[in-house]
Amino acid sequence: MVLLEFAMAPGGKGESVSEYVARILDVIDRSGLPYQLTPMGTILEGDWDQVMGVVTACFKALEPDCTRIGMNLKVDYRAGPAGRLKSKTEKIEQRLGRKLST
């Protein structure tokens, strides 16, 4: 299973790029993969081909009208079952003995 965190945005489109971020989030949400939206990016969970397929689809959604696209991407692969998107946070909360305000 893969946890993949990425942020993607077009260059040269001005100060606000929410129109493009919304376009990307529509692709992510429709993918059916578990994800977590953060203020600085999005975390996907799935197998390699699934998560990379979503990243590619997001790129393709911007490509027609964006001549420059920047992306940051981090990947954590671990053999085993799905569910780490939530279980990693839950494990830390157990160790602390309280809920985190995430």
PDB file of C-alpha atoms in Angstrom, residues 4-11 17-25 27-28 37-42 44 51-63 66 68-74:
ATOM      1  CA  LEU A   4       1.200   9.567  -1.450  1.00  0.00           C
ATOM      2  CA  GLU A   5       1.149  13.246  -0.526  1.00  0.00           C
ATOM      3  CA  PHE A   6       1.178  15.786  -3.299  1.00  0.00           C
ATOM      4  CA  ALA A   7       0.482  19.396  -4.149  1.00  0.00           C
ATOM      5  CA  MET A   8       0.022  20.554  -7.718  1.00  0.00           C
ATOM      6  CA  ALA A   9      -0.607  24.062  -9.017  1.00  0.00           C
ATOM      7  CA  PRO A  10      -0.205  25.965 -12.260  1.00  0.00           C
ATOM      8  CA  GLY A  11       2.381  28.694 -12.631  1.00  0.00           C
ATOM      9  CA  VAL A  17      -5.270  29.272  -7.932  1.00  0.00           C
ATOM     10  CA  SER A  18      -8.392  27.928  -6.178  1.00  0.00           C
ATOM     11  CA  GLU A  19     -10.106  27.349  -9.544  1.00  0.00           C
ATOM     12  CA  TYR A  20      -7.354  24.883 -10.461  1.00  0.00           C
ATOM     13  CA  VAL A  21      -7.157  23.298  -7.013  1.00  0.00           C
ATOM     14  CA  ALA A  22     -10.920  22.678  -7.183  1.00  0.00           C
ATOM     15  CA  ARG A  23     -10.445  20.997 -10.562  1.00  0.00           C
ATOM     16  CA  ILE A  24      -7.800  18.693  -9.063  1.00  0.00           C
ATOM     17  CA  LEU A  25      -9.908  17.911  -5.983  1.00  0.00           C
ATOM     18  CA  VAL A  27     -10.595  14.355  -9.899  1.00  0.00           C
ATOM     19  CA  ILE A  28      -9.370  13.078  -6.515  1.00  0.00           C
ATOM     20  CA  LEU A  37      -7.133  17.192   2.149  1.00  0.00           C
ATOM     21  CA  THR A  38      -4.742  19.476   4.005  1.00  0.00           C
ATOM     22  CA  PRO A  39      -4.041  23.195   3.570  1.00  0.00           C
ATOM     23  CA  MET A  40      -0.739  22.354   1.855  1.00  0.00           C
ATOM     24  CA  GLY A  41      -1.681  19.332  -0.258  1.00  0.00           C
ATOM     25  CA  THR A  42      -3.586  16.071  -0.398  1.00  0.00           C
ATOM     26  CA  LEU A  44      -3.956   9.585  -1.165  1.00  0.00           C
ATOM     27  CA  VAL A  51      -2.404   6.629  -6.661  1.00  0.00           C
ATOM     28  CA  MET A  52      -0.117   7.360  -9.608  1.00  0.00           C
ATOM     29  CA  GLY A  53      -3.150   7.132 -11.882  1.00  0.00           C
ATOM     30  CA  VAL A  54      -4.903   9.824  -9.843  1.00  0.00           C
ATOM     31  CA  VAL A  55      -1.814  12.068  -9.933  1.00  0.00           C
ATOM     32  CA  THR A  56      -1.652  11.611 -13.716  1.00  0.00           C
ATOM     33  CA  ALA A  57      -5.364  12.389 -14.074  1.00  0.00           C
ATOM     34  CA  CYS A  58      -4.888  15.570 -12.029  1.00  0.00           C
ATOM     35  CA  PHE A  59      -2.022  16.623 -14.289  1.00  0.00           C
ATOM     36  CA  LYS A  60      -4.130  15.896 -17.380  1.00  0.00           C
ATOM     37  CA  ALA A  61      -6.965  18.020 -15.929  1.00  0.00           C
ATOM     38  CA  LEU A  62      -4.662  21.055 -15.755  1.00  0.00           C
ATOM     39  CA  GLU A  63      -2.571  20.481 -18.870  1.00  0.00           C
ATOM     40  CA  CYS A  66      -1.781  25.513 -18.005  1.00  0.00           C
ATOM     41  CA  ARG A  68       3.483  25.409 -16.479  1.00  0.00           C
ATOM     42  CA  ILE A  69       2.573  23.051 -13.614  1.00  0.00           C
ATOM     43  CA  GLY A  70       4.538  22.646 -10.387  1.00  0.00           C
ATOM     44  CA  MET A  71       4.196  19.594  -8.189  1.00  0.00           C
ATOM     45  CA  ASN A  72       5.600  18.352  -4.888  1.00  0.00           C
ATOM     46  CA  LEU A  73       5.223  14.632  -4.265  1.00  0.00           C
ATOM     47  CA  LYS A  74       6.139  12.313  -1.365  1.00  0.00           C
TER      48      LYS A  74
END
